[in-house]
Coordinates of C-alpha atoms in Angstrom, one line a residue:
M354 CA 3.4 3.2 -33.3
N355 CA 5.5 2.9 -30.4
M356 CA 8.8 1.5 -31.5
N357 CA 10.3 0.8 -28.0
K358 CA 7.1 -1.0 -26.9
K359 CA 7.7 -3.9 -24.8
K360 CA 6.1 -7.2 -23.9
I361 CA 5.9 -7.5 -20.2
L362 CA 4.8 -10.5 -18.1
I363 CA 3.7 -9.4 -14.5
V364 CA 3.7 -12.3 -12.1
T365 CA 1.8 -11.2 -8.8
R366 CA -0.4 -12.8 -6.1
N367 CA -1.1 -9.4 -4.9
L368 CA -4.0 -8.1 -7.1
P369 CA -7.7 -7.0 -6.4
P370 CA -10.1 -8.2 -5.0
L371 CA -7.5 -9.0 -2.3
I372 CA -7.6 -5.6 -0.4
G373 CA -4.5 -3.6 0.5
G374 CA -1.7 -1.3 -0.7
M375 CA 0.2 -3.9 -2.5
E376 CA -2.8 -5.1 -4.4
R377 CA -3.7 -1.1 -5.4
L378 CA 0.0 -0.7 -6.6
N379 CA 0.3 -3.9 -8.8
W380 CA -3.2 -2.9 -10.8
H381 CA -2.0 0.2 -11.1
I382 CA 1.4 -0.6 -12.4
A383 CA 0.0 -3.1 -14.8
D384 CA -2.6 -0.4 -15.9
E385 CA -0.2 2.2 -16.6
L386 CA 2.7 0.0 -18.3
S387 CA -0.1 -1.0 -20.6
H388 CA -0.6 2.3 -22.1
E389 CA 2.7 1.9 -23.9
N390 CA 3.6 -2.0 -23.8
E391 CA 1.8 -5.3 -24.2
I392 CA 1.1 -6.4 -20.7
L393 CA 0.6 -10.3 -19.9
L394 CA -0.6 -10.4 -16.5
L395 CA -0.5 -13.8 -14.3
S396 CA -2.2 -13.8 -11.1
H397 CA -5.0 -15.6 -9.3
K398 CA -8.2 -16.4 -11.0
D399 CA -10.3 -14.2 -8.8
A400 CA -8.5 -10.8 -10.3
Q401 CA -9.7 -11.6 -13.8
N402 CA -12.8 -9.5 -13.6
T403 CA -11.1 -6.6 -12.0
A404 CA -7.7 -6.7 -13.9
P405 CA -6.9 -3.7 -16.2
Q406 CA -8.6 -4.0 -19.4
N407 CA -5.7 -3.7 -21.4
C408 CA -4.0 -6.6 -20.1
N409 CA -3.8 -10.5 -21.4
F410 CA -4.9 -12.1 -18.2
Y411 CA -3.7 -15.7 -17.0
G412 CA -5.0 -17.1 -13.8
V413 CA -4.1 -19.7 -11.4
R414 CA -5.8 -20.8 -8.0
L415 CA -5.2 -18.3 -4.9
N416 CA -5.2 -21.2 -2.4
P417 CA -3.1 -22.9 -1.2
L418 CA -0.6 -20.7 -1.1
P419 CA 2.2 -23.7 -2.1
L420 CA -0.2 -24.6 -5.2
F421 CA -0.3 -21.1 -6.3
L422 CA 3.2 -20.7 -6.6
I423 CA 3.8 -24.3 -8.2
T424 CA 1.1 -23.5 -10.9
A425 CA 2.3 -19.9 -11.5
F426 CA 5.9 -21.4 -12.2
I427 CA 4.7 -23.7 -14.5
K428 CA 2.4 -21.2 -16.3
T429 CA 5.2 -18.8 -16.4
F430 CA 7.2 -21.2 -18.4
L431 CA 4.2 -21.7 -20.7
I432 CA 3.9 -18.1 -21.3
C433 CA 7.5 -17.7 -22.1
I434 CA 7.6 -20.5 -24.6
F435 CA 4.2 -19.5 -26.6
K436 CA 4.2 -15.4 -25.7
K437 CA 8.1 -14.9 -25.6
P438 CA 8.2 -11.6 -23.4
D439 CA 11.0 -9.1 -23.2
I440 CA 10.7 -8.5 -19.5
L441 CA 9.5 -10.6 -16.4
F442 CA 8.3 -8.4 -13.5
A443 CA 7.4 -9.6 -10.1
G444 CA 4.8 -7.7 -8.1
S445 CA 6.5 -8.7 -4.8
G446 CA 9.1 -10.9 -3.4
L447 CA 7.1 -13.9 -3.2
T448 CA 7.3 -14.1 -6.9
A449 CA 10.7 -13.2 -7.3
P450 CA 12.1 -16.8 -7.7
I451 CA 9.3 -17.7 -10.4
V452 CA 10.5 -14.4 -12.6
V453 CA 14.2 -14.4 -12.0
F454 CA 14.7 -18.4 -12.9
W455 CA 12.7 -18.2 -16.0
A456 CA 14.3 -14.8 -17.0
K457 CA 17.7 -16.3 -16.7
F458 CA 16.8 -19.6 -18.4
F459 CA 15.1 -17.6 -21.3
R460 CA 18.1 -14.9 -21.3
K461 CA 15.3 -12.4 -20.4
K462 CA 15.5 -9.2 -18.4
S463 CA 14.0 -9.4 -14.8
I464 CA 12.7 -6.6 -12.4
V465 CA 11.2 -7.5 -8.9
Y466 CA 9.4 -4.9 -6.8
I467 CA 10.0 -4.9 -3.2
H468 CA 7.8 -3.8 -0.5
G469 CA 8.8 -3.6 3.3
L470 CA 7.8 -7.0 4.5
D471 CA 9.3 -8.8 1.2
I472 CA 12.8 -8.0 2.5
A473 CA 12.6 -7.5 6.4
T474 CA 11.2 -10.6 7.4
N475 CA 13.6 -13.2 9.2
H476 CA 11.6 -16.4 8.2
S477 CA 14.7 -18.6 7.6
I478 CA 13.4 -20.5 4.6
Y479 CA 12.6 -17.0 2.7
N480 CA 15.9 -15.7 3.6
L481 CA 17.7 -18.8 2.6
L482 CA 15.8 -19.2 -1.0
W483 CA 13.7 -16.2 -1.8
V484 CA 16.3 -13.4 -0.9
P485 CA 19.2 -14.9 -3.3
F486 CA 16.7 -14.7 -6.1
I487 CA 16.0 -11.0 -5.6
R488 CA 19.9 -10.4 -5.6
N489 CA 20.0 -11.9 -8.8
A490 CA 17.2 -9.8 -10.5
D491 CA 18.4 -7.3 -13.2
Q492 CA 16.7 -4.4 -11.5
V493 CA 15.0 -4.2 -8.0
I494 CA 12.5 -1.6 -7.3
V495 CA 11.7 -0.5 -3.9
N496 CA 8.7 1.5 -2.4
S497 CA 10.3 3.9 0.2
T498 CA 13.9 5.0 1.4
P499 CA 13.9 2.4 4.3
T500 CA 13.0 -0.5 2.1
Q501 CA 16.2 0.4 0.1
E502 CA 18.5 0.3 3.2
I503 CA 17.1 -3.0 4.2
C504 CA 18.0 -4.2 0.9
E505 CA 21.3 -3.2 1.0
R506 CA 21.9 -4.6 4.5
K507 CA 20.7 -7.9 2.6
S508 CA 23.5 -7.6 0.1
I509 CA 21.4 -6.7 -2.8
S510 CA 23.6 -4.6 -5.0
K511 CA 22.6 -0.7 -4.6
N512 CA 23.4 -0.3 -8.5
K513 CA 20.4 -2.4 -9.2
I514 CA 18.1 -0.6 -6.7
N515 CA 15.5 2.1 -7.7
I516 CA 12.9 3.9 -5.6
I517 CA 9.4 4.2 -7.1
H518 CA 6.7 5.0 -4.7
P519 CA 3.4 3.7 -4.5
G520 CA 0.7 6.4 -6.0
V521 CA -2.5 7.9 -5.9
T522 CA -5.5 8.9 -7.9
F523 CA -4.8 12.6 -8.4
P524 CA -6.6 14.7 -8.7
P525 CA -9.4 12.6 -6.4
L526 CA -13.1 12.2 -7.0
D527 CA -14.8 15.3 -6.9
R528 CA -16.6 16.2 -3.6
D529 CA -20.1 14.9 -3.3
E530 CA -21.9 16.9 -0.7
L531 CA -24.9 14.9 -1.0
I532 CA -23.0 11.3 0.0
I533 CA -21.3 13.1 2.5
K534 CA -24.4 14.6 4.4
E535 CA -25.9 11.3 4.0
L536 CA -22.8 9.7 5.9
K537 CA -23.1 12.3 8.7
Q538 CA -26.8 11.4 9.1
T539 CA -26.5 7.7 9.3
Y540 CA -23.5 7.9 11.6
Q541 CA -24.9 10.6 13.9
L542 CA -21.7 12.7 12.9
E543 CA -23.0 16.3 12.9
N544 CA -20.8 18.6 15.1
S545 CA -18.2 15.9 15.2
K546 CA -14.4 16.3 15.0
I547 CA -13.8 12.9 13.2
L548 CA -10.3 11.0 13.2
L549 CA -10.4 8.5 10.2
S550 CA -8.3 5.4 10.1
V551 CA -8.0 3.4 6.8
G552 CA -6.5 0.1 6.6
R553 CA -6.4 -3.5 7.3
L554 CA -6.6 -4.3 11.3
T555 CA -3.1 -5.8 11.9
K556 CA -0.8 -5.8 14.9
R557 CA 1.5 -3.4 12.9
K558 CA -1.6 -0.6 12.4
A559 CA -1.6 -0.6 16.3
L560 CA -5.1 0.6 16.4
K561 CA -5.8 -1.1 19.8
E562 CA -2.9 0.5 21.0
F563 CA -3.9 3.9 19.8
V564 CA -7.6 3.3 21.3
N565 CA -5.6 2.3 24.8
L566 CA -2.9 4.9 25.1
S567 CA -4.3 7.9 23.1
L568 CA -7.8 8.0 22.3
P569 CA -9.2 8.6 26.1
E570 CA -7.3 11.8 26.2
I571 CA -8.2 13.1 22.9
I572 CA -11.9 12.5 24.0
N573 CA -11.1 14.2 27.1
K574 CA -9.9 17.3 25.8
V575 CA -12.0 17.1 22.5
P576 CA -15.3 15.5 23.7
N577 CA -17.3 15.3 20.1
T578 CA -14.5 13.3 18.7
K579 CA -15.2 9.9 16.8
L580 CA -12.8 7.6 15.6
V581 CA -14.0 6.4 12.1
I582 CA -12.3 2.9 11.4
I583 CA -12.5 1.7 7.7
G584 CA -11.1 -1.8 7.2
D585 CA -11.3 -5.2 8.5
T586 CA -9.2 -8.3 9.9
P587 CA -7.7 -9.7 6.3
S588 CA -8.8 -13.4 5.9
Q589 CA -6.3 -13.6 2.9
A590 CA -3.0 -12.0 4.3
L591 CA 0.1 -13.8 4.4
N592 CA 1.1 -12.1 7.5
K593 CA -0.9 -13.5 10.5
N594 CA -0.1 -10.5 13.1
L595 CA -3.6 -9.4 13.2
Q596 CA -6.1 -7.3 15.5
S597 CA -9.8 -7.6 15.7
K598 CA -12.9 -5.5 15.8
E599 CA -13.8 -7.1 19.3
E600 CA -10.2 -6.7 20.8
I601 CA -10.3 -2.9 20.1
L602 CA -13.9 -2.6 21.2
R603 CA -13.0 -4.5 24.6
I604 CA -10.2 -1.6 25.2
A605 CA -12.4 1.0 24.2
A606 CA -15.2 -0.3 26.8
Q607 CA -12.4 -0.2 29.5
H608 CA -12.4 3.5 29.0
N609 CA -15.9 4.0 28.5
I610 CA -15.3 5.4 25.0
E611 CA -16.8 2.7 23.1
K612 CA -19.7 5.0 21.4
H613 CA -16.8 7.2 20.1
L614 CA -15.9 4.5 17.8
I615 CA -17.7 3.5 14.4
F616 CA -16.5 0.5 12.6
I617 CA -17.3 0.7 8.7
G618 CA -15.6 -2.4 7.5
N619 CA -14.1 -2.6 4.0
I620 CA -15.3 -0.3 1.5
S621 CA -15.3 -1.1 -2.4
N622 CA -17.1 1.9 -3.7
E623 CA -14.4 4.8 -4.5
M624 CA -17.0 7.5 -4.2
I625 CA -17.9 6.3 -0.5
L626 CA -14.2 5.9 0.4
S627 CA -13.5 9.3 -1.1
S628 CA -16.3 10.9 0.9
W629 CA -15.0 9.8 4.1
F630 CA -11.5 11.3 3.3
Y631 CA -13.3 14.6 2.6
L632 CA -15.3 14.2 5.6
A633 CA -12.7 13.5 8.1
D634 CA -10.6 16.2 9.8
L635 CA -7.4 14.2 10.5
H636 CA -6.1 10.7 9.4
V637 CA -4.4 9.1 12.4
F638 CA -1.7 6.4 11.3
P639 CA -0.3 5.2 14.6
V640 CA 1.8 2.2 12.8
K641 CA 4.1 0.3 15.2
H642 CA 7.7 -0.2 14.5
I643 CA 8.2 -4.0 14.1
L644 CA 11.5 -5.0 12.9
D645 CA 10.8 -7.8 10.8
D646 CA 7.3 -6.4 9.7
P647 CA 8.1 -2.8 8.6
E648 CA 5.4 -0.5 7.1
G649 CA 6.7 -0.4 3.5
F650 CA 5.2 2.9 2.5
G651 CA 1.6 4.2 4.0
M652 CA -0.1 4.8 0.7
V653 CA -3.2 5.9 2.9
A654 CA -1.6 8.9 4.0
I655 CA -1.0 10.1 0.5
E656 CA -4.7 9.3 -0.6
A657 CA -5.8 11.3 2.7
A658 CA -3.3 14.3 1.5
S659 CA -4.9 14.1 -2.1
H660 CA -8.2 14.9 -0.4
G661 CA -6.6 17.8 1.6
T662 CA -6.7 15.6 4.9
P663 CA -3.6 15.8 7.1
T664 CA -2.1 12.8 8.8
V665 CA -0.6 12.2 11.8
A666 CA 1.8 9.3 12.2
F667 CA 4.5 7.7 13.9
A668 CA 7.8 8.2 12.0
T669 CA 8.5 4.5 11.0
G670 CA 9.0 2.4 8.0
G671 CA 8.5 4.0 4.7
I672 CA 5.9 6.6 6.4
I673 CA 8.8 9.1 6.6
D674 CA 8.3 9.1 2.7
A675 CA 4.8 9.4 2.7
V676 CA 3.8 12.3 5.4
K677 CA 5.9 15.8 5.3
S678 CA 5.9 17.4 8.6
N679 CA 4.0 20.9 8.3
V680 CA 3.1 20.2 4.9
S681 CA 0.9 17.0 4.7
G682 CA 0.7 16.5 8.5
Y683 CA 3.1 15.7 11.2
L684 CA 5.6 12.7 11.8
I685 CA 5.7 11.5 15.5
E686 CA 8.5 9.8 17.3
P687 CA 7.8 6.3 17.2
E688 CA 5.9 4.7 20.2
N689 CA 5.7 8.4 21.5
Y690 CA 1.8 8.1 22.4
K691 CA 1.9 11.4 24.4
Q692 CA 3.4 13.4 21.6
L693 CA 0.9 11.5 19.3
T694 CA -1.8 12.4 21.5
T695 CA -0.9 16.0 22.1
Q696 CA -0.2 16.8 18.3
T697 CA -3.6 15.3 17.5
I698 CA -5.5 17.6 20.1
E699 CA -3.8 20.4 18.8
L700 CA -4.7 19.6 15.0
L701 CA -8.3 19.2 15.9
R702 CA -8.5 22.2 17.7
H703 CA -6.5 24.2 15.1
L704 CA -7.2 22.4 11.8
K705 CA -6.0 25.2 9.7
K706 CA -2.5 24.7 10.9
I707 CA -2.2 22.5 7.8
K708 CA -3.1 24.2 4.5
T709 CA -5.2 22.3 2.4
E710 CA -3.6 23.3 -0.8
K711 CA -0.1 22.3 0.6
C712 CA -1.6 18.8 1.4
K713 CA -2.8 18.4 -2.3
S714 CA 0.2 19.5 -3.9
F715 CA 2.6 17.1 -1.7
A716 CA -0.2 14.3 -2.6
E717 CA 0.2 15.2 -6.5
R718 CA 4.1 13.9 -6.6
F719 CA 2.6 10.5 -6.3
A720 CA -0.1 10.7 -9.0
W721 CA -0.4 7.1 -10.5
H722 CA 0.4 8.7 -14.0
Q723 CA 3.6 9.3 -13.2
L724 CA 4.6 5.7 -12.7
L725 CA 4.9 5.0 -16.6
N726 CA 7.8 7.5 -16.8
K727 CA 9.7 6.2 -14.2
F728 CA 9.2 2.3 -15.5
N729 CA 10.0 3.6 -18.9
N730 CA 13.4 5.3 -17.5
I731 CA 14.2 1.6 -15.7
I732 CA 13.2 -0.4 -18.7
N733 CA 15.2 2.0 -21.2
Y734 CA 18.3 1.5 -18.9
M735 CA 18.0 -2.1 -19.0
E736 CA 17.9 -2.0 -22.8
K737 CA 21.1 0.2 -22.8
N738 CA 23.0 -2.2 -20.5
K739 CA 22.0 -5.5 -22.4

């Protein structure tokens, strides 16, 4: 029996089946913590069927957002009354006020996990009401070095902040040659060089700009290149700076390269997604630098690396922690599309410049199973400093 076992209430809007890095991260945090603790998980009702099995789930309506926040606030109070958690954990800045308020009220400890947009936003109401609660959490966990720097600029005590990077399933699923062969045949990819983009179609991901400013020259120099796009315009995202498949195709048509784009949409089947990572020659991550909408980390670059697939990315936001130049890919000066184009062409022509095993070794540092020890260190620290 684990004598240090804690009862932890996790409050978050970000859980599957909503799609995104924050959703995967919160799922794995709950799952890993449940191995040694009793986890109470409060989220939207749609998450119940996919929530980690060892968690006690409590659901509220996802939309509208104000109703989610109000009902989550009330339900957190009731859970604290009847279940008496030791620690309250906010899966993002959105639920920080709920967690910190009730933790103070019941004299419990609070932890808030901060993603880039959680703290970088310039929304006046959020900065007025939400950020002070984040400052008052007992511990603030951030997803990258740049996110930590933003927290410090917003007067969150450095002594409260710890970095725990999002993770990856490692080792990845085994390579399935039959599925890979089927994908090649279905999408006519035999003898193609495959660039892969995985993620939601948002302004920050900047696929439209990549297709406009880099892809035509890449195809000119490496004519058998295909850009495979996995992901879609998110319908439930709070951030509405979006791009669409139609916009991207219009740009491609202007350069007469639309036949080099393949839109797959969202993929829920992990084996098929894994097969795309194996199939790709290179993962492209042309994230745009947006001051109040930074890329918090860049989990997809770690996922690519775990399959031995290198990434070419702009060095912005938390991507600087997620890609290591000359090891798991290359980091490019932000907005330097000429350099991005040149480096992509170079790697497509000389793929062995990035060693597969180095790529995988880098990704292994971010394995999900390492989350538990990192969180335990923070929980133990809080216990010693009651």
